[in-house]
mmCIF file of C-alpha atoms in Angstrom:
data_model
loop_
_atom_site.group_PDB
_atom_site.id
_atom_site.type_symbol
_atom_site.label_atom_id
_atom_site.label_comp_id
_atom_site.label_asym_id
_atom_site.label_seq_id
_atom_site.Cartn_x
_atom_site.Cartn_y
_atom_site.Cartn_z
ATOM 1 C CA ARG A 234 0.097 -0.030 -0.017
ATOM 2 C CA LYS A 235 1.469 3.343 -0.997
ATOM 3 C CA LYS A 236 1.494 5.688 2.204
ATOM 4 C CA THR A 237 0.811 9.290 1.906
ATOM 5 C CA PRO A 238 3.461 11.698 2.277
ATOM 6 C CA PRO A 239 3.565 13.743 5.525
ATOM 7 C CA LYS A 240 2.240 17.097 5.628
ATOM 8 C CA ARG A 241 4.672 19.957 6.033
ATOM 9 C CA GLY A 242 5.426 20.060 9.735
ATOM 10 C CA GLU A 243 4.503 16.813 10.675
ATOM 11 C CA PRO A 244 6.946 14.345 11.909
ATOM 12 C CA ILE A 245 8.122 11.539 9.260
ATOM 13 C CA GLU A 246 7.289 7.932 10.535
ATOM 14 C CA GLY A 247 10.468 6.397 12.416
ATOM 15 C CA LYS A 248 12.265 9.593 12.505
ATOM 16 C CA PRO A 249 12.273 12.087 15.544
ATOM 17 C CA MET A 250 11.685 15.734 15.590
ATOM 18 C CA ILE A 251 14.537 17.985 15.785
ATOM 19 C CA PRO A 252 13.347 21.256 17.667
ATOM 20 C CA LEU A 253 15.148 24.409 16.267
ATOM 21 C CA SER A 254 13.240 26.783 18.223
ATOM 22 C CA LEU A 255 15.009 26.738 21.705
ATOM 23 C CA GLY A 256 18.718 26.787 21.904
ATOM 24 C CA ASP A 257 19.894 25.998 25.639
ATOM 25 C CA PRO A 258 23.513 25.475 26.041
ATOM 26 C CA THR A 259 22.909 23.908 29.512
ATOM 27 C CA ALA A 260 20.848 21.515 28.206
ATOM 28 C CA PHE A 261 23.193 18.428 28.878
ATOM 29 C CA GLY A 262 25.054 19.567 31.769
ATOM 30 C CA ASN A 263 28.676 19.488 30.005
ATOM 31 C CA LEU A 264 28.697 23.353 30.022
ATOM 32 C CA GLN A 265 28.697 25.596 32.885
ATOM 33 C CA ALA A 266 28.568 29.505 33.540
ATOM 34 C CA PRO A 267 32.170 31.121 34.226
ATOM 35 C CA GLU A 268 33.125 30.805 37.854
ATOM 36 C CA VAL A 269 33.811 34.416 38.115
ATOM 37 C CA LEU A 270 30.069 35.141 36.823
ATOM 38 C CA SER A 271 28.858 32.950 39.568
ATOM 39 C CA GLU A 272 30.750 34.519 42.015
ATOM 40 C CA THR A 273 30.297 38.002 41.270
ATOM 41 C CA MET A 274 26.547 37.223 41.243
ATOM 42 C CA VAL A 275 26.595 35.309 44.618
ATOM 43 C CA SER A 276 28.347 38.607 45.974
ATOM 44 C CA LEU A 277 25.769 40.854 44.515
ATOM 45 C CA VAL A 278 22.971 39.100 46.304
ATOM 46 C CA ARG A 279 24.717 38.807 49.420
ATOM 47 C CA GLY A 280 25.384 42.651 49.484
ATOM 48 C CA ALA A 281 21.918 43.530 49.363
ATOM 49 C CA LYS A 282 21.983 46.791 47.636
ATOM 50 C CA HIS A 283 19.688 45.776 44.765
ATOM 51 C CA ASN A 284 16.895 44.054 46.298
ATOM 52 C CA GLY A 285 14.543 47.152 45.981
ATOM 53 C CA TYR A 286 12.853 48.429 42.953
ATOM 54 C CA GLY A 287 15.174 50.082 40.153
ATOM 55 C CA ASN A 288 14.695 51.559 36.797
ATOM 56 C CA SER A 289 12.660 49.289 34.851
ATOM 57 C CA ALA A 290 14.824 50.026 31.826
ATOM 58 C CA GLY A 291 18.011 48.689 33.762
ATOM 59 C CA ALA A 292 20.146 50.006 36.431
ATOM 60 C CA GLU A 293 22.359 52.808 35.085
ATOM 61 C CA ASP A 294 25.539 51.159 35.610
ATOM 62 C CA ALA A 295 24.467 47.915 33.988
ATOM 63 C CA ARG A 296 23.456 50.153 30.922
ATOM 64 C CA ALA A 297 26.666 52.050 30.626
ATOM 65 C CA ALA A 298 28.346 48.861 30.817
ATOM 66 C CA VAL A 299 26.597 47.266 28.001
ATOM 67 C CA ALA A 300 26.942 50.608 25.959
ATOM 68 C CA LYS A 301 31.103 50.443 26.528
ATOM 69 C CA ARG A 302 31.290 46.939 25.850
ATOM 70 C CA PHE A 303 29.640 47.006 22.642
ATOM 71 C CA SER A 304 30.388 50.596 21.343
ATOM 72 C CA THR A 305 32.610 50.373 18.217
ATOM 73 C CA PRO A 306 34.451 53.155 16.300
ATOM 74 C CA HIS A 307 31.546 53.990 13.918
ATOM 75 C CA CYS A 308 28.916 53.143 16.538
ATOM 76 C CA ILE A 309 29.246 54.510 20.072
ATOM 77 C CA TYR A 310 26.522 53.939 22.464
ATOM 78 C CA LYS A 311 25.400 56.171 25.705
ATOM 79 C CA ALA A 312 23.838 54.311 28.441
ATOM 80 C CA SER A 313 20.613 56.038 27.580
ATOM 81 C CA ASP A 314 20.744 53.746 24.094
ATOM 82 C CA ILE A 315 20.342 50.720 26.134
ATOM 83 C CA ILE A 316 17.238 48.893 27.598
ATOM 84 C CA VAL A 317 17.950 45.888 29.787
ATOM 85 C CA ALA A 318 15.333 43.227 29.375
ATOM 86 C CA SER A 319 14.295 39.923 30.495
ATOM 87 C CA GLY A 320 16.660 37.849 28.079
ATOM 88 C CA CYS A 321 17.227 38.285 24.405
ATOM 89 C CA SER A 322 13.259 37.222 23.848
ATOM 90 C CA GLY A 323 12.317 40.240 26.194
ATOM 91 C CA ALA A 324 14.200 42.730 24.207
ATOM 92 C CA LEU A 325 12.735 41.347 20.787
ATOM 93 C CA GLU A 326 9.267 41.758 22.467
ATOM 94 C CA ILE A 327 10.052 45.322 23.373
ATOM 95 C CA ALA A 328 11.493 46.218 19.913
ATOM 96 C CA ILE A 329 8.449 44.557 17.901
ATOM 97 C CA ASN A 330 6.006 45.684 20.326
ATOM 98 C CA GLY A 331 6.942 49.238 19.682
ATOM 99 C CA ILE A 332 7.188 49.099 15.962
ATOM 100 C CA VAL A 333 4.252 47.423 14.622
ATOM 101 C CA ASP A 334 0.641 48.314 14.773
ATOM 102 C CA GLU A 335 -2.406 45.953 13.749
ATOM 103 C CA GLY A 336 -2.176 45.200 9.866
ATOM 104 C CA ASP A 337 1.683 46.070 9.931
ATOM 105 C CA ASN A 338 4.340 43.358 8.686
ATOM 106 C CA LEU A 339 8.009 42.748 9.496
ATOM 107 C CA LEU A 340 10.301 41.145 7.018
ATOM 108 C CA VAL A 341 11.941 37.886 8.795
ATOM 109 C CA PRO A 342 14.405 35.012 7.690
ATOM 110 C CA LYS A 343 12.907 31.555 6.665
ATOM 111 C CA PRO A 344 14.435 29.240 8.403
ATOM 112 C CA GLY A 345 14.377 31.488 11.378
ATOM 113 C CA PHE A 346 13.271 31.802 14.823
ATOM 114 C CA PRO A 347 9.670 31.289 15.404
ATOM 115 C CA LEU A 348 9.231 33.980 18.225
ATOM 116 C CA TYR A 349 9.428 36.934 15.567
ATOM 117 C CA GLN A 350 5.952 35.693 14.176
ATOM 118 C CA VAL A 351 4.571 35.021 17.778
ATOM 119 C CA LEU A 352 5.435 38.448 18.630
ATOM 120 C CA ALA A 353 4.339 40.316 15.523
ATOM 121 C CA GLU A 354 0.740 38.145 15.506
ATOM 122 C CA SER A 355 0.183 38.991 19.209
ATOM 123 C CA GLN A 356 0.120 42.765 18.225
ATOM 124 C CA GLY A 357 -2.271 41.925 15.005
ATOM 125 C CA ALA A 358 0.747 42.141 12.569
ATOM 126 C CA SER A 359 2.142 39.589 10.282
ATOM 127 C CA VAL A 360 5.382 38.331 8.875
ATOM 128 C CA LYS A 361 6.757 38.174 5.489
ATOM 129 C CA GLU A 362 9.371 35.503 5.190
ATOM 130 C CA TYR A 363 12.668 36.159 3.128
ATOM 131 C CA ASP A 364 14.464 33.077 1.986
ATOM 132 C CA LEU A 365 17.953 32.042 3.226
ATOM 133 C CA LEU A 366 19.683 29.852 0.609
ATOM 134 C CA PRO A 367 21.370 26.856 1.476
ATOM 135 C CA SER A 368 23.089 26.547 -1.673
ATOM 136 C CA GLN A 369 24.593 30.046 -0.831
ATOM 137 C CA GLY A 370 25.682 29.392 2.706
ATOM 138 C CA TRP A 371 22.571 30.287 4.168
ATOM 139 C CA GLN A 372 22.774 34.014 2.570
ATOM 140 C CA ALA A 373 19.606 35.858 2.319
ATOM 141 C CA ASP A 374 17.938 35.894 -1.314
ATOM 142 C CA LEU A 375 18.221 39.836 -1.134
ATOM 143 C CA ALA A 376 16.247 40.377 -4.436
ATOM 144 C CA GLN A 377 13.106 38.149 -3.200
ATOM 145 C CA LEU A 378 13.462 40.069 0.301
ATOM 146 C CA GLU A 379 13.284 43.470 -1.311
ATOM 147 C CA SER A 380 10.203 42.161 -3.443
ATOM 148 C CA LEU A 381 8.526 41.454 -0.042
ATOM 149 C CA VAL A 382 8.544 45.365 1.035
ATOM 150 C CA ASP A 383 5.024 46.889 0.897
ATOM 151 C CA ALA A 384 3.294 50.117 2.280
ATOM 152 C CA ARG A 385 2.777 48.290 5.745
ATOM 153 C CA THR A 386 6.297 47.132 6.214
ATOM 154 C CA LYS A 387 7.736 48.276 9.276
ATOM 155 C CA ALA A 388 11.046 46.679 10.155
ATOM 156 C CA LEU A 389 13.763 44.234 8.734
ATOM 157 C CA ILE A 390 14.714 41.560 10.806
ATOM 158 C CA VAL A 391 18.460 40.376 10.567
ATOM 159 C CA ASN A 392 19.427 37.315 12.547
ATOM 160 C CA ASN A 393 23.210 37.116 12.367
ATOM 161 C CA PRO A 394 24.687 34.431 13.307
ATOM 162 C CA SER A 395 21.606 32.620 12.140
ATOM 163 C CA ASN A 396 19.576 30.521 14.442
ATOM 164 C CA PRO A 397 19.046 27.773 13.249
ATOM 165 C CA CYS A 398 21.328 27.664 10.266
ATOM 166 C CA GLY A 399 24.514 28.748 12.123
ATOM 167 C CA SER A 400 25.748 30.919 9.055
ATOM 168 C CA VAL A 401 27.741 34.167 9.913
ATOM 169 C CA PHE A 402 27.144 36.598 7.218
ATOM 170 C CA PRO A 403 30.112 38.609 5.306
ATOM 171 C CA LYS A 404 30.432 42.187 5.613
ATOM 172 C CA GLU A 405 29.544 42.546 1.764
ATOM 173 C CA HIS A 406 26.002 40.541 2.609
ATOM 174 C CA LEU A 407 25.105 42.513 5.589
ATOM 175 C CA LEU A 408 25.809 45.703 3.529
ATOM 176 C CA GLY A 409 23.129 44.527 0.966
ATOM 177 C CA PHE A 410 20.507 44.423 3.787
ATOM 178 C CA ILE A 411 21.431 47.831 4.944
ATOM 179 C CA ASP A 412 21.015 49.203 1.106
ATOM 180 C CA ILE A 413 17.672 47.527 1.310
ATOM 181 C CA ALA A 414 16.549 49.209 4.290
ATOM 182 C CA ALA A 415 18.099 52.649 3.285
ATOM 183 C CA ARG A 416 15.939 52.604 -0.078
ATOM 184 C CA HIS A 417 12.728 51.892 1.696
ATOM 185 C CA LYS A 418 13.463 53.659 4.998
ATOM 186 C CA LEU A 419 13.160 50.717 7.182
ATOM 187 C CA PRO A 420 14.659 50.278 10.740
ATOM 188 C CA ILE A 421 16.663 46.861 11.161
ATOM 189 C CA ILE A 422 16.152 45.011 13.947
ATOM 190 C CA ALA A 423 19.644 42.930 14.664
ATOM 191 C CA ASP A 424 19.218 39.691 16.470
ATOM 192 C CA GLU A 425 22.823 39.081 17.357
ATOM 193 C CA ILE A 426 22.285 36.855 20.342
ATOM 194 C CA TYR A 427 24.933 34.708 18.863
ATOM 195 C CA GLY A 428 27.237 37.365 17.925
ATOM 196 C CA GLU A 429 30.487 36.709 19.589
ATOM 197 C CA MET A 430 30.561 32.888 19.243
ATOM 198 C CA ALA A 431 31.640 32.400 15.872
ATOM 199 C CA PHE A 432 34.272 30.010 14.999
ATOM 200 C CA GLU A 433 37.968 30.964 14.656
ATOM 201 C CA GLY A 434 38.872 32.444 11.223
ATOM 202 C CA VAL A 435 35.085 33.518 10.519
ATOM 203 C CA ALA A 436 34.542 37.222 11.152
ATOM 204 C CA PHE A 437 31.312 38.512 12.861
ATOM 205 C CA HIS A 438 30.512 42.055 11.972
ATOM 206 C CA PRO A 439 27.895 43.760 14.200
ATOM 207 C CA LEU A 440 25.551 45.199 11.781
ATOM 208 C CA ALA A 441 25.385 48.855 13.390
ATOM 209 C CA GLU A 442 28.838 49.542 13.150
ATOM 210 C CA LEU A 443 28.327 49.067 9.200
ATOM 211 C CA ALA A 444 25.102 51.455 9.081
ATOM 212 C CA PRO A 445 25.927 55.400 9.396
ATOM 213 C CA HIS A 446 22.484 56.101 7.594
ATOM 214 C CA VAL A 447 20.306 53.639 8.982
ATOM 215 C CA PRO A 448 18.667 53.139 12.308
ATOM 216 C CA VAL A 449 19.490 49.666 13.947
ATOM 217 C CA ILE A 450 17.947 47.960 16.957
ATOM 218 C CA THR A 451 20.449 45.441 18.111
ATOM 219 C CA VAL A 452 19.324 42.819 20.580
ATOM 220 C CA GLY A 453 21.238 40.536 22.842
ATOM 221 C CA GLY A 454 22.077 38.913 26.088
ATOM 222 C CA LEU A 455 24.132 36.735 28.450
ATOM 223 C CA ALA A 456 22.138 33.628 27.696
ATOM 224 C CA LYS A 457 24.280 31.854 25.244
ATOM 225 C CA GLN A 458 27.933 33.159 25.627
ATOM 226 C CA PHE A 459 27.996 33.100 29.080
ATOM 227 C CA LEU A 460 25.688 29.891 29.625
ATOM 228 C CA VAL A 461 23.034 31.459 31.579
ATOM 229 C CA PRO A 462 19.608 31.375 29.716
ATOM 230 C CA GLY A 463 17.725 31.057 33.138
ATOM 231 C CA TRP A 464 18.933 34.254 34.534
ATOM 232 C CA ARG A 465 17.020 36.011 31.827
ATOM 233 C CA VAL A 466 19.500 39.125 30.960
ATOM 234 C CA GLY A 467 19.171 40.595 27.827
ATOM 235 C CA TRP A 468 19.447 44.041 26.160
ATOM 236 C CA LEU A 469 18.419 46.249 23.385
ATOM 237 C CA MET A 470 20.672 48.688 22.030
ATOM 238 C CA LEU A 471 19.760 51.733 19.706
ATOM 239 C CA HIS A 472 21.865 53.021 17.089
ATOM 240 C CA ASP A 473 19.871 55.785 15.333
ATOM 241 C CA PRO A 474 22.191 58.353 13.413
ATOM 242 C CA VAL A 475 19.420 59.723 11.542
ATOM 243 C CA HIS A 476 17.135 60.202 14.461
ATOM 244 C CA ALA A 477 14.371 58.107 12.929
ATOM 245 C CA LEU A 478 13.430 56.632 16.288
ATOM 246 C CA ASP A 479 13.141 59.544 18.491
ATOM 247 C CA ASP A 480 9.499 58.982 19.122
ATOM 248 C CA LEU A 481 9.876 55.450 19.436
ATOM 249 C CA ARG A 482 12.537 55.692 22.427
ATOM 250 C CA GLU A 483 10.073 56.833 24.851
ATOM 251 C CA GLY A 484 7.653 53.966 23.772
ATOM 252 C CA PHE A 485 10.433 51.469 24.382
ATOM 253 C CA ASN A 486 11.112 52.700 27.617
ATOM 254 C CA ARG A 487 7.287 52.496 28.389
ATOM 255 C CA LEU A 488 7.267 48.985 27.652
ATOM 256 C CA THR A 489 9.977 48.031 29.927
#
């Protein structure tokens, strides 16, 4: 008897599903957080200086530390450009909720992190998927991406390094994203949670460093590099050389 092939998204008989949505580096117990990080956290808790309410966008010294750590020669952050969030997912939630209204859409990679779609749809918005091409090292089909832009497109999401593909985009490819965003006056949401985890010999380029005329909202956090996803420490960094996000800044802070 001829079997009917499974529908898209259904498991193939005899083969387990491989979840590509959640990357927990602690799942198998063989990787531990740096001892200095754990000891510092213990010291802060015992010091009892941070048990009260603080700024909902993050403590000033924490925001200043993130700004200092991720500033580059062509993208210098101030503490006021940083919002500390409940993990990188929380930073994405602030960014997407602050940008879209009902009926709007975001451009997102395919394959890609499912949360982008979940967050957009929670606001009555939608996503349009641009293709990542396996034959080209999972780089984006930039022509197809640009064809998706319409009057209700509010932002372009670029995930680099890619989850789940693992690709790290070269500088020239990132400039292609920036050119499209500039032509259509779109802000870019750069999901760079894996940004400093590229293998030796592969260069990672922070997208904001390459965008002197395009606003870039970069999200990141401690979860992957420092092996503490359960601590839920993430951040949103605003690079806005053309002051296109002035009105959104207040909105982002109100969402913290």
